[in-house]
Amino acid sequence: MEPEVTPVRPPAGAIALAVTAQIAAYAYLLTGVFAWWWQGKIAFASVAIYGLSRAIAAWGLLRLKRYGSILEQVSAIVWLLFCVGGWRQFGVIRPLLLPGVLVSIGELVYLNGASVRALFGGAGVPISRAAVVSWFGSTAVAALFAAIVIPNILTASGRSPQKHTMADMRTIATAWEARATDVNRYNAAAIDFPTTGVTFENLTTYLTPTYVKYLPAKDAWGNNYHFGADRPWGAKEAAQVYTVISYGKDGKSQGKWEGGATTHFDCDIIYSNGTFLQYPEGVQQQ
């Protein structure tokens, strides 16, 4: 009969690493899954896979298994490489990434200490049933909290470009109207009949710097604004209606505008003659 093995408590350092890895695991898992669903890009699945590896590492760290130490070190190196890549591209490490950089360096130093390597070099330790229940219970609560918070964060981050775009459109329109006050004519378009295009270069030439110092060319998603007129730009007849249009998040025209409030990030935003004819309102959907 084999001797009974008494469950033990892992050292504080291993527990701290396990907790850190588990928190990161749920953050990356949920962020990756939601971002994949939100953006529709398979590339975000890699974020979820990274989160899954952190979850496996957390369980291994808690049980002092060698694979836990190895996976956690690999995760730390991946994070540092990601930060180095961002630094090489932008010339600076973003402040939000600095805590992760410091934690990753600390993990590598701790896990490569002689005593800690010996600690993870054995067969691991058994964990009491109560500890397992407590561990998974606390992480389940954290996962539930993240599942509620992350979609709201993603929605808020999606609304920010909409608000920025609408503010830019008002800026363009204000300058356009100021010029119309002086010359008694617009170079713009309505949405309920065929329009004549107005280029960004047209507006830049006639509006800057007299009516506005800087004229934004792109919306907050990085897509070009579109302009129109009910008369050609150089026509003798005075145009009476103008339109500024953002094609929304996807940068593609709806083709047919219904006007009024919209609830989709891809819907066009339309501003004409001092008012929004089509605009986002309420909860937005991908």
mmCIF file of C-alpha atoms in Angstrom:
data_model
loop_
_atom_site.group_PDB
_atom_site.id
_atom_site.type_symbol
_atom_site.label_atom_id
_atom_site.label_comp_id
_atom_site.label_asym_id
_atom_site.label_seq_id
_atom_site.Cartn_x
_atom_site.Cartn_y
_atom_site.Cartn_z
ATOM 1 C CA MET A 1 0.000 0.000 0.000
ATOM 2 C CA GLU A 2 1.410 3.345 -1.048
ATOM 3 C CA PRO A 3 1.844 5.971 1.660
ATOM 4 C CA GLU A 4 -0.760 8.724 1.660
ATOM 5 C CA VAL A 5 0.504 11.990 0.226
ATOM 6 C CA THR A 6 -0.548 15.019 2.226
ATOM 7 C CA PRO A 7 -1.708 17.975 0.128
ATOM 8 C CA VAL A 8 0.592 20.951 0.532
ATOM 9 C CA ARG A 9 0.362 24.658 -0.049
ATOM 10 C CA PRO A 10 2.600 25.990 -2.848
ATOM 11 C CA PRO A 11 5.006 28.806 -1.917
ATOM 12 C CA ALA A 12 3.723 32.374 -2.047
ATOM 13 C CA GLY A 13 5.726 33.175 -5.186
ATOM 14 C CA ALA A 14 4.184 30.293 -7.129
ATOM 15 C CA ILE A 15 0.691 31.247 -5.959
ATOM 16 C CA ALA A 16 1.251 34.871 -7.000
ATOM 17 C CA LEU A 17 2.411 33.738 -10.447
ATOM 18 C CA ALA A 18 -0.547 31.380 -10.775
ATOM 19 C CA VAL A 19 -3.012 34.126 -9.869
ATOM 20 C CA THR A 20 -1.359 36.542 -12.324
ATOM 21 C CA ALA A 21 -1.409 33.930 -15.081
ATOM 22 C CA GLN A 22 -5.035 33.036 -14.413
ATOM 23 C CA ILE A 23 -6.184 36.663 -14.485
ATOM 24 C CA ALA A 24 -4.274 37.195 -17.730
ATOM 25 C CA ALA A 25 -5.716 33.965 -19.112
ATOM 26 C CA TYR A 26 -9.313 35.057 -18.688
ATOM 27 C CA ALA A 27 -8.549 38.550 -19.937
ATOM 28 C CA TYR A 28 -6.921 37.274 -23.141
ATOM 29 C CA LEU A 29 -9.402 34.450 -23.664
ATOM 30 C CA LEU A 30 -12.451 36.664 -23.384
ATOM 31 C CA THR A 31 -10.875 39.578 -25.236
ATOM 32 C CA GLY A 32 -9.794 37.296 -28.076
ATOM 33 C CA VAL A 33 -13.191 35.627 -28.383
ATOM 34 C CA PHE A 34 -15.157 38.876 -28.189
ATOM 35 C CA ALA A 35 -12.781 40.692 -30.559
ATOM 36 C CA TRP A 36 -13.004 37.786 -33.000
ATOM 37 C CA TRP A 37 -16.784 37.975 -32.873
ATOM 38 C CA TRP A 38 -16.738 41.798 -32.948
ATOM 39 C CA GLN A 39 -14.294 42.279 -35.823
ATOM 40 C CA GLY A 40 -14.890 39.020 -37.665
ATOM 41 C CA LYS A 41 -11.143 38.485 -38.129
ATOM 42 C CA ILE A 42 -9.623 35.071 -37.444
ATOM 43 C CA ALA A 43 -6.367 36.764 -36.368
ATOM 44 C CA PHE A 44 -7.966 37.566 -33.010
ATOM 45 C CA ALA A 45 -8.208 33.830 -32.327
ATOM 46 C CA SER A 46 -4.462 33.922 -31.599
ATOM 47 C CA VAL A 47 -5.221 36.176 -28.622
ATOM 48 C CA ALA A 48 -7.639 33.571 -27.272
ATOM 49 C CA ILE A 49 -5.065 30.807 -27.826
ATOM 50 C CA TYR A 50 -2.511 32.854 -25.901
ATOM 51 C CA GLY A 51 -5.041 33.171 -23.091
ATOM 52 C CA LEU A 52 -5.606 29.404 -23.092
ATOM 53 C CA SER A 53 -1.867 28.802 -22.731
ATOM 54 C CA ARG A 54 -1.820 31.160 -19.742
ATOM 55 C CA ALA A 55 -4.672 29.186 -18.132
ATOM 56 C CA ILE A 56 -2.744 25.914 -18.530
ATOM 57 C CA ALA A 57 0.363 27.612 -17.151
ATOM 58 C CA ALA A 58 -1.587 28.866 -14.127
ATOM 59 C CA TRP A 59 -2.739 25.355 -13.225
ATOM 60 C CA GLY A 60 0.776 24.010 -13.678
ATOM 61 C CA LEU A 61 2.241 26.762 -11.498
ATOM 62 C CA LEU A 62 -0.263 26.069 -8.750
ATOM 63 C CA ARG A 63 0.746 22.389 -8.713
ATOM 64 C CA LEU A 64 4.480 23.141 -9.123
ATOM 65 C CA LYS A 65 4.553 21.254 -12.421
ATOM 66 C CA ARG A 66 7.469 21.807 -14.774
ATOM 67 C CA TYR A 67 5.182 22.561 -17.730
ATOM 68 C CA GLY A 68 3.657 25.418 -15.735
ATOM 69 C CA SER A 69 7.043 27.085 -15.329
ATOM 70 C CA ILE A 70 7.954 26.551 -18.992
ATOM 71 C CA LEU A 71 4.638 27.866 -20.345
ATOM 72 C CA GLU A 72 4.757 30.914 -18.092
ATOM 73 C CA GLN A 73 8.281 31.756 -19.219
ATOM 74 C CA VAL A 74 7.284 31.374 -22.863
ATOM 75 C CA SER A 75 4.288 33.657 -22.260
ATOM 76 C CA ALA A 76 6.522 36.264 -20.623
ATOM 77 C CA ILE A 77 8.960 36.161 -23.547
ATOM 78 C CA VAL A 78 6.106 36.467 -26.071
ATOM 79 C CA TRP A 79 4.807 39.537 -24.244
ATOM 80 C CA LEU A 80 8.254 41.137 -24.151
ATOM 81 C CA LEU A 81 8.743 40.470 -27.875
ATOM 82 C CA PHE A 82 5.351 42.042 -28.555
ATOM 83 C CA CYS A 83 6.369 45.149 -26.604
ATOM 84 C CA VAL A 84 9.739 45.313 -28.371
ATOM 85 C CA GLY A 85 7.937 45.103 -31.718
ATOM 86 C CA GLY A 86 5.692 47.991 -30.707
ATOM 87 C CA TRP A 87 8.689 49.986 -29.533
ATOM 88 C CA ARG A 88 10.495 49.454 -32.847
ATOM 89 C CA GLN A 89 7.402 50.499 -34.789
ATOM 90 C CA PHE A 90 6.314 53.517 -32.734
ATOM 91 C CA GLY A 91 9.591 54.473 -31.043
ATOM 92 C CA VAL A 92 8.048 54.222 -27.574
ATOM 93 C CA ILE A 93 6.514 51.585 -25.312
ATOM 94 C CA ARG A 94 2.941 52.583 -24.579
ATOM 95 C CA PRO A 95 2.325 53.309 -20.865
ATOM 96 C CA LEU A 96 -0.417 50.669 -20.614
ATOM 97 C CA LEU A 97 2.114 47.984 -21.573
ATOM 98 C CA LEU A 98 4.714 48.914 -18.955
ATOM 99 C CA PRO A 99 3.128 46.959 -16.053
ATOM 100 C CA GLY A 100 3.125 43.840 -18.232
ATOM 101 C CA VAL A 101 6.776 44.412 -19.139
ATOM 102 C CA LEU A 102 7.793 44.699 -15.487
ATOM 103 C CA VAL A 103 5.733 41.655 -14.476
ATOM 104 C CA SER A 104 7.199 39.575 -17.327
ATOM 105 C CA ILE A 105 10.761 40.478 -16.357
ATOM 106 C CA GLY A 106 10.000 39.680 -12.714
ATOM 107 C CA GLU A 107 8.534 36.292 -13.686
ATOM 108 C CA LEU A 108 11.600 35.353 -15.715
ATOM 109 C CA VAL A 109 13.943 36.343 -12.896
ATOM 110 C CA TYR A 110 11.916 34.424 -10.293
ATOM 111 C CA LEU A 111 11.410 31.248 -12.337
ATOM 112 C CA ASN A 112 15.086 31.038 -13.270
ATOM 113 C CA GLY A 113 16.343 31.217 -9.708
ATOM 114 C CA ALA A 114 18.182 28.062 -8.639
ATOM 115 C CA SER A 115 15.839 27.229 -5.762
ATOM 116 C CA VAL A 116 12.724 27.822 -7.853
ATOM 117 C CA ARG A 117 14.020 25.710 -10.745
ATOM 118 C CA ALA A 118 14.548 22.899 -8.260
ATOM 119 C CA LEU A 119 11.036 23.470 -6.901
ATOM 120 C CA PHE A 120 9.519 22.955 -10.350
ATOM 121 C CA GLY A 121 11.906 20.144 -11.250
ATOM 122 C CA GLY A 122 10.056 17.436 -9.354
ATOM 123 C CA ALA A 123 6.793 15.623 -9.961
ATOM 124 C CA GLY A 124 4.712 18.466 -8.584
ATOM 125 C CA VAL A 125 2.547 18.521 -5.486
ATOM 126 C CA PRO A 126 -1.032 17.428 -4.836
ATOM 127 C CA ILE A 127 -3.537 20.176 -4.122
ATOM 128 C CA SER A 128 -6.342 19.812 -1.610
ATOM 129 C CA ARG A 129 -9.880 19.543 -2.944
ATOM 130 C CA ALA A 130 -10.908 22.676 -1.070
ATOM 131 C CA ALA A 131 -8.080 24.620 -2.723
ATOM 132 C CA VAL A 132 -9.167 23.408 -6.160
ATOM 133 C CA VAL A 133 -12.793 24.392 -5.545
ATOM 134 C CA SER A 134 -11.724 27.787 -4.211
ATOM 135 C CA TRP A 135 -9.391 28.342 -7.168
ATOM 136 C CA PHE A 136 -11.896 27.545 -9.885
ATOM 137 C CA GLY A 137 -14.699 29.294 -8.019
ATOM 138 C CA SER A 138 -12.774 32.559 -7.807
ATOM 139 C CA THR A 139 -11.668 32.369 -11.426
ATOM 140 C CA ALA A 140 -15.237 31.632 -12.535
ATOM 141 C CA VAL A 141 -16.393 34.801 -10.770
ATOM 142 C CA ALA A 142 -13.592 36.718 -12.498
ATOM 143 C CA ALA A 143 -14.640 35.256 -15.851
ATOM 144 C CA LEU A 144 -18.275 36.243 -15.286
ATOM 145 C CA PHE A 145 -17.223 39.769 -14.376
ATOM 146 C CA ALA A 146 -15.033 40.015 -17.481
ATOM 147 C CA ALA A 147 -17.837 38.655 -19.672
ATOM 148 C CA ILE A 148 -20.025 41.534 -18.503
ATOM 149 C CA VAL A 149 -17.390 44.268 -18.612
ATOM 150 C CA ILE A 150 -15.515 43.482 -21.854
ATOM 151 C CA PRO A 151 -18.533 43.792 -24.228
ATOM 152 C CA ASN A 152 -19.324 47.169 -22.657
ATOM 153 C CA ILE A 153 -15.723 48.269 -23.144
ATOM 154 C CA LEU A 154 -15.801 47.159 -26.784
ATOM 155 C CA THR A 155 -19.083 48.999 -27.338
ATOM 156 C CA ALA A 156 -17.688 52.145 -25.736
ATOM 157 C CA SER A 157 -14.542 51.916 -27.853
ATOM 158 C CA GLY A 158 -16.734 51.606 -30.937
ATOM 159 C CA ARG A 159 -18.807 54.648 -29.986
ATOM 160 C CA SER A 160 -15.729 56.835 -29.564
ATOM 161 C CA PRO A 161 -14.899 56.914 -33.322
ATOM 162 C CA GLN A 162 -18.546 57.705 -34.061
ATOM 163 C CA LYS A 163 -18.507 60.719 -31.749
ATOM 164 C CA HIS A 164 -15.145 61.855 -33.101
ATOM 165 C CA THR A 165 -16.383 61.535 -36.675
ATOM 166 C CA MET A 166 -19.567 63.483 -35.966
ATOM 167 C CA ALA A 167 -17.537 66.266 -34.349
ATOM 168 C CA ASP A 168 -15.275 66.448 -37.417
ATOM 169 C CA MET A 169 -18.286 66.569 -39.716
ATOM 170 C CA ARG A 170 -19.659 69.521 -37.766
ATOM 171 C CA THR A 171 -16.282 71.252 -38.131
ATOM 172 C CA ILE A 172 -16.329 70.779 -41.897
ATOM 173 C CA ALA A 173 -19.952 71.892 -42.134
ATOM 174 C CA THR A 174 -19.392 74.987 -39.998
ATOM 175 C CA ALA A 175 -16.578 76.138 -42.276
ATOM 176 C CA TRP A 176 -18.657 75.346 -45.349
ATOM 177 C CA GLU A 177 -21.608 77.344 -44.045
ATOM 178 C CA ALA A 178 -19.371 80.250 -43.065
ATOM 179 C CA ARG A 179 -18.164 80.506 -46.638
ATOM 180 C CA ALA A 180 -21.741 80.223 -47.937
ATOM 181 C CA THR A 181 -22.667 83.189 -45.762
ATOM 182 C CA ASP A 182 -19.982 85.229 -47.519
ATOM 183 C CA VAL A 183 -20.597 84.107 -51.112
ATOM 184 C CA ASN A 184 -24.276 83.097 -50.885
ATOM 185 C CA ARG A 185 -23.746 79.641 -52.324
ATOM 186 C CA TYR A 186 -22.825 76.101 -51.308
ATOM 187 C CA ASN A 187 -20.826 73.512 -53.152
ATOM 188 C CA ALA A 188 -22.643 70.551 -51.656
ATOM 189 C CA ALA A 189 -25.370 67.950 -52.070
ATOM 190 C CA ALA A 190 -28.614 66.536 -50.779
ATOM 191 C CA ILE A 191 -29.262 62.835 -50.315
ATOM 192 C CA ASP A 192 -32.659 62.582 -51.985
ATOM 193 C CA PHE A 193 -31.530 63.241 -55.560
ATOM 194 C CA PRO A 194 -28.418 62.597 -57.686
ATOM 195 C CA THR A 195 -25.463 64.575 -56.419
ATOM 196 C CA THR A 196 -22.425 66.114 -57.992
ATOM 197 C CA GLY A 197 -19.185 65.202 -56.295
ATOM 198 C CA VAL A 198 -17.104 67.685 -54.374
ATOM 199 C CA THR A 199 -13.522 66.706 -53.676
ATOM 200 C CA PHE A 200 -11.575 67.219 -50.494
ATOM 201 C CA GLU A 201 -9.125 69.301 -52.510
ATOM 202 C CA ASN A 202 -11.981 71.639 -53.528
ATOM 203 C CA LEU A 203 -12.889 72.251 -49.915
ATOM 204 C CA THR A 204 -9.300 72.606 -48.752
ATOM 205 C CA THR A 205 -8.629 75.245 -51.397
ATOM 206 C CA TYR A 206 -11.682 77.349 -50.600
ATOM 207 C CA LEU A 207 -12.124 76.807 -46.852
ATOM 208 C CA THR A 208 -8.599 76.781 -45.392
ATOM 209 C CA PRO A 209 -7.253 78.780 -43.710
ATOM 210 C CA THR A 210 -9.933 81.487 -43.970
ATOM 211 C CA TYR A 211 -12.836 79.507 -42.509
ATOM 212 C CA VAL A 212 -11.042 76.691 -40.713
ATOM 213 C CA LYS A 213 -7.373 76.174 -39.858
ATOM 214 C CA TYR A 214 -7.393 72.424 -40.410
ATOM 215 C CA LEU A 215 -9.873 70.396 -42.445
ATOM 216 C CA PRO A 216 -10.014 66.683 -41.505
ATOM 217 C CA ALA A 217 -9.772 64.408 -44.539
ATOM 218 C CA LYS A 218 -10.547 61.091 -42.830
ATOM 219 C CA ASP A 219 -13.049 59.948 -40.240
ATOM 220 C CA ALA A 220 -12.054 58.305 -36.957
ATOM 221 C CA TRP A 221 -11.881 54.883 -38.653
ATOM 222 C CA GLY A 222 -9.339 56.178 -41.166
ATOM 223 C CA ASN A 223 -11.775 56.285 -44.110
ATOM 224 C CA ASN A 224 -12.100 59.293 -46.414
ATOM 225 C CA TYR A 225 -15.006 61.665 -45.963
ATOM 226 C CA HIS A 226 -17.271 62.112 -48.980
ATOM 227 C CA PHE A 227 -18.826 65.352 -50.146
ATOM 228 C CA GLY A 228 -21.445 66.273 -52.698
ATOM 229 C CA ALA A 229 -23.323 69.182 -54.271
ATOM 230 C CA ASP A 230 -26.600 69.773 -56.039
ATOM 231 C CA ARG A 231 -24.643 71.833 -58.559
ATOM 232 C CA PRO A 232 -21.178 71.306 -60.052
ATOM 233 C CA TRP A 233 -18.417 72.969 -58.059
ATOM 234 C CA GLY A 234 -17.606 75.493 -60.781
ATOM 235 C CA ALA A 235 -21.164 76.096 -61.998
ATOM 236 C CA LYS A 236 -22.631 79.592 -62.245
ATOM 237 C CA GLU A 237 -25.802 78.455 -60.477
ATOM 238 C CA ALA A 238 -25.557 78.685 -56.707
ATOM 239 C CA ALA A 239 -25.731 75.381 -54.851
ATOM 240 C CA GLN A 240 -28.224 75.523 -51.998
ATOM 241 C CA VAL A 241 -27.632 72.191 -50.262
ATOM 242 C CA TYR A 242 -24.456 70.428 -49.103
ATOM 243 C CA THR A 243 -23.706 67.020 -47.638
ATOM 244 C CA VAL A 244 -20.801 65.548 -45.676
ATOM 245 C CA ILE A 245 -20.810 61.746 -45.436
ATOM 246 C CA SER A 246 -18.840 59.191 -43.455
ATOM 247 C CA TYR A 247 -19.325 55.621 -44.657
ATOM 248 C CA GLY A 248 -18.995 54.323 -41.101
ATOM 249 C CA LYS A 249 -16.695 51.698 -39.680
ATOM 250 C CA ASP A 250 -16.506 49.472 -42.768
ATOM 251 C CA GLY A 251 -15.806 52.393 -45.125
ATOM 252 C CA LYS A 252 -18.476 51.203 -47.578
ATOM 253 C CA SER A 253 -21.506 53.164 -48.711
ATOM 254 C CA GLN A 254 -24.912 51.792 -47.794
ATOM 255 C CA GLY A 255 -26.035 52.679 -51.309
ATOM 256 C CA LYS A 256 -29.539 53.545 -50.127
ATOM 257 C CA TRP A 257 -30.060 55.835 -47.168
ATOM 258 C CA GLU A 258 -33.110 55.659 -44.954
ATOM 259 C CA GLY A 259 -32.172 58.576 -42.715
ATOM 260 C CA GLY A 260 -32.803 58.967 -39.001
ATOM 261 C CA ALA A 261 -31.190 57.009 -36.178
ATOM 262 C CA THR A 262 -29.069 53.925 -36.862
ATOM 263 C CA THR A 263 -27.873 51.113 -34.580
ATOM 264 C CA HIS A 264 -24.972 49.636 -36.549
ATOM 265 C CA PHE A 265 -21.338 50.751 -36.593
ATOM 266 C CA ASP A 266 -21.169 50.268 -40.380
ATOM 267 C CA CYS A 267 -24.096 52.584 -41.128
ATOM 268 C CA ASP A 268 -23.292 55.841 -42.908
ATOM 269 C CA ILE A 269 -23.343 59.120 -40.996
ATOM 270 C CA ILE A 270 -24.792 61.981 -43.046
ATOM 271 C CA TYR A 271 -24.729 65.705 -42.284
ATOM 272 C CA SER A 272 -26.474 68.225 -44.518
ATOM 273 C CA ASN A 273 -27.338 71.906 -44.190
ATOM 274 C CA GLY A 274 -26.760 72.168 -40.468
ATOM 275 C CA THR A 275 -28.230 68.868 -39.267
ATOM 276 C CA PHE A 276 -27.550 65.149 -39.207
ATOM 277 C CA LEU A 277 -29.892 63.371 -41.603
ATOM 278 C CA GLN A 278 -28.606 59.949 -40.559
ATOM 279 C CA TYR A 279 -26.790 59.362 -37.287
ATOM 280 C CA PRO A 280 -25.949 56.671 -34.676
ATOM 281 C CA GLU A 281 -28.149 56.471 -31.608
ATOM 282 C CA GLY A 282 -28.643 53.967 -28.800
ATOM 283 C CA VAL A 283 -26.890 50.599 -28.479
ATOM 284 C CA GLN A 284 -24.743 49.894 -31.527
ATOM 285 C CA GLN A 285 -24.216 46.485 -33.110
ATOM 286 C CA GLN A 286 -21.338 45.055 -35.098
#
